[in-house]
Amino acid sequence: MANEGSRDAKDDGSLPLSRVAGEGRGEGLLRDTGGAKRSGEAGLGMADTPIIRLDGVQKSFGAVRALRGVDLECRAGECLGLVGHNGAGKSTLMNLLAGVFGAEGRIAIDGVDVSGRHGVAEAQARGIRCVFQELSICPNLSVAENARVFHAGLSGFGWRRRAGKLIRDKLDEIFPGHGISAADIVGDLPIARRQMVEIARAFTVTSAPVRLVILDEPTSSLDAHVAEQLLAFVRRFVAGGGSVVLISHLLGEILSAADRVVVMKDGQVVAERPAAEFTRSTLVAAMGSVAAEEKEGPAEPARARSDAAPRLRARPPRQEDGRELVAHRGEVIGLAGLAGQGQTAMLVLIYGRLRGAGKGENGAFVAGDRQQDGVFPLWSIADNITITSLKRLRRGLMIDRAGTRAMAEGWRERIGIRTPDVNNPILSLSGGNQQKALFARALGSDAGVVLMDDPMRGVDIGTKQEVYGMIRAEAEKGRTFLWYTTEMDELRHCDHTYVFRDGRIVADLARSELTEEKVLQSSFADAS
Amino acid sequence: MRWLLSRPWLWAYVAAIAVWGATLAFTGGRGGAEVMTAAFTFATFYVIVGLGQMFVVTLGPGNVDLSIPATITLAGAIATKVMDTQNSMILAGLLVAIACGVAVGCFNYALIILLRIPPIIATLSSSFLVQSTAIAYGRGIRIKPPSLLADFTTAQIHGVPVLAVSIIVLSALMAVVLNRTVYGRFVTAIGQNLRAARLAGVPVGGIRFATYVMCAAFAGLCGYLLSGFSGGASLSMGEEYLLTSIALVVIGGSSVAGGFSNVPGLWGAALFLFLVVTMLNTYGAGAGLRYMATGLIIIAVIVAASGKRAVR
C-alpha cells in the first residue's frame, strides 16, 4: 500500500516529492516494447507466474490495426494502470484479455499457453472479469437478475433472493451508502448507478474465483466521492492478492491507485514503469500529448454578470425555495454535485422547453450516456455528426451530399476524430472518438444554447483541452453552455456553477467563489 | 460487384429469379414471359402497401400498421360508390380513397398518442372499427368500377403492365424520400434510437404522425386501384395484404427492429412471394403442402440474407 499516502494527490496535480525524485526528467521516457519483459525483473516482489501474459499480440479490424505487437503481464497483488489516447488500443486490449475475441500472438494464462482457445467462458472460469466502458448489463432486468446472469450456480428456489443478497453485499462493501435496491430495474437507474452495479457485479464470487478484474474507464460517470470509494476498494482488493487493470483518462486516479503504469499509443506499448516514477507531466509526455499541463485555479478573472435579461431561466421541478438556474448569452454554466442528483433531468427539461418554444432559441444536446442518448448505431460517422444540422444542409428538398460530407470532414479535422473515412460506421470508433463525434454534432449546429451531460466520458486529456478551448471560443461568440460535469477540474472553466442535491439547486457559486470544498460541502449537506 | 454483394435486397432478387427458373425448368421454358407479367401485375399491389408498411416498421421496435387490410377495403368501397361507374369521377374517386386512408391514419395515430396504446394494438383495434364501417357502408350490391379505371389497371404494353411501371416510378420516388430527404433521415434516426433522436433535435411526434398517415394513404391508394383491377370492391379484398406487407419488408432486407430499410427489396420480395405460389401451383402441390413450402422458403431466404449481413 505504498500509494496510500499519496491518494490526496488526485485532482490537484501536485505530487509528493518521492514521486518525482529519483527519475531524471525526460530520460528513458519512451521505451521499446521490450520494456515489458524487463519490468518483470524490476518487479514488485511478486515474481511468481503472471495471471495473464501477452507476447507480441496483434489485432486488426479490417484496415485498422488496433494492436501492433503488445507485450503485457498482469500479476497477482498488483494494480496495473493503463493510459493512452482515444483509439490507442486500450479497449481492444481489454476485450482481448477478457476473451471477447482472439488475436495473433501468444496469450498465456497462469503460464499455460492458451493462444487460439482463449474465450469468454475460459476467462471467466479462470477468474478474469471485465467491466466494459460501454456498460454490459441488461437494462430490462433488475439488479439481482443481472447478478444472476453472471453466476449460473444461483439456481433453484430463491435464486433471486440469493442473487440480490450477493450483489447488495458487494455494493455495500465497495460503495457504502449507494442507495441501490436489488429489485431496481437497471434501465431506470441513472448511469452512475448502472456503472456501480456493473462494477460490483464483476467482483461478486460464487463458484469461480475473482483474480483479475479489468476496469475500463470505471469512474467516467462517477462523481469524485464514489470514485474515491472505488479506488479505495481497488487498493484493498489488490492488497488481498487480487489483480486489477485500471484504464482511465484521469491521470490523478492512475497515479494514486496503480502500482505500475503502461502507456499505449497507436496500438503499441510505448512506456512502462512503476507508478511512483511517473508524474502527471511525465505521463502526459509519455502519451505523446501536445497539450500543456492543466492550468490551475481560475485562469481568468471572473466577469461580472450582465444585467441584461438572461437568455434562459429554469427551476428544477422539486425546487421549493426561489432558487433558479439563470444563464446569459456567452456564459458557461456548470451543473455540479454528486452524480445523478437531477442534473441530467434538468438539462433534458431545458432542452425540451427550448425545442417546444419553436422559433427563436435553439438547443443542442451533447449526451454523456452515448449508447442511450447519443449514438445512432447503424449510421456512419458523417450521418451521426450532421443529423442536427440537416435542415441547413438541404438543396431544394434533398439533403446536399457534398455539404454533409464537407461538414463531417471539417469536424473530423477540427476535433481530431481518428478515422480514415467519415463514411465508416460510427461503431468502428473507440468510445472517446464517438464522444468527439457527438461534440461535433452539437457544436456544428446553429444552436444558441448547448447542453452538455457530463460529456467528457472517455475523452483523452489532449482532446479535453482542445474542447475546453472550443467551448470558451464559442461562448465568446455568444453561445451559452450548460455543462453538467462530475469532474472538479471542469468546473473551473465555468463562469457560474450551480450545485445540485436530491433534484434541487442547493448552491449558486460565481467563478470567484468556486472552491472544491464549497462544492463538496453543499453536495452533502445544506450550505449554510 | 462488391457493392452489389453488400446490398441487403440482393437475396430477395436472387430468390425470385431462382424460383422463376425452377418454374420454367418444370414447364420446359414455356410461359416464362406470361408468368413474369402476372408476377409484376400482382406484385404491384403488394408493393404499394409495402412502401407504407416499410416506413412504419423503420420507426423502430413495436411500430407496425395492422389496419392496412381494413383501410384497403373501406377505401375501395367508398371510392367505387363515389365514382358510381362514371369515368368523369375517376379523379374524385382517387382523392376520396386517399382521404379515407389519411383519416384512418390520423385515427391510428390519435389512438397511439392520446390513449398511449402500443401501435400494434392501436392499429389492430382501429382495423376492426374500419372494417365494420366498410361492412356497414358497402352492404348490398357490388358496383363496377369506371371502365377507364378498369382499363388502366389492367393495361399492358408488350406484356408490360402499365400500372407496374407507374408504381416502379412511385417506388423510386419513395427511395429518394427515404435516403435523400430530411424526413427519411429522421425516420431512420427514430428507428435506431428514439431517445437520441429526440435529443438530436428530431421532431419525433410529427415524423411518426406523418409516417402512419402516409402508410394508411398508401393503403387507400391500393384499395382504389385494386377495386379497379378486380372489377369492384369486395369486403375481403384486403385480407391477404396484412401479412404480405410485413413479409415484404422483412424479406426485402429491411430490419424488423427498425432504423434500416431499403425500397428495392420490396419489389424483389413481392415478385418472390408471387412466384413461389406460382411455382408450387405449377408443380401441382396441394394447399397444405403449398403453405408449408412457402413458409420454409421464406425462412431460408431470411436466414441467407441475415447471414450475409452478419459477415459484412
XYZ file of C-alpha atoms in Angstrom, chain A residues 28 34 42 48 63 71 75 83 90-91 161 165 173 175 220 240 249 262 268 316 332 358 382 409 451 454 456 491 503:
29
model
C 14.072 6.908 -20.700
C 10.780 -4.914 -24.867
C 12.214 -4.833 -11.737
C 5.549 -15.614 -9.449
C -7.724 -1.951 -42.452
C 3.574 -7.452 -24.570
C 0.417 -10.264 -11.737
C -3.326 5.072 -20.197
C -6.700 0.148 -24.724
C -10.228 -1.143 -25.061
C -33.171 -13.525 -3.237
C -28.022 -10.575 -1.403
C -18.669 -3.276 0.506
C -19.899 1.807 -2.305
C -16.136 8.129 -16.057
C -5.660 -9.079 -0.643
C -8.089 9.239 -18.596
C 1.625 1.117 -19.016
C 1.773 -0.252 -29.024
C -35.983 22.264 -11.064
C -20.565 28.760 -19.489
C -40.479 26.854 -31.536
C -20.842 11.591 -41.047
C -14.750 16.204 -42.860
C -26.477 21.447 -23.103
C -21.133 15.014 -18.464
C -16.134 14.080 -21.386
C -15.997 23.486 -13.132
C -33.091 17.198 -7.524
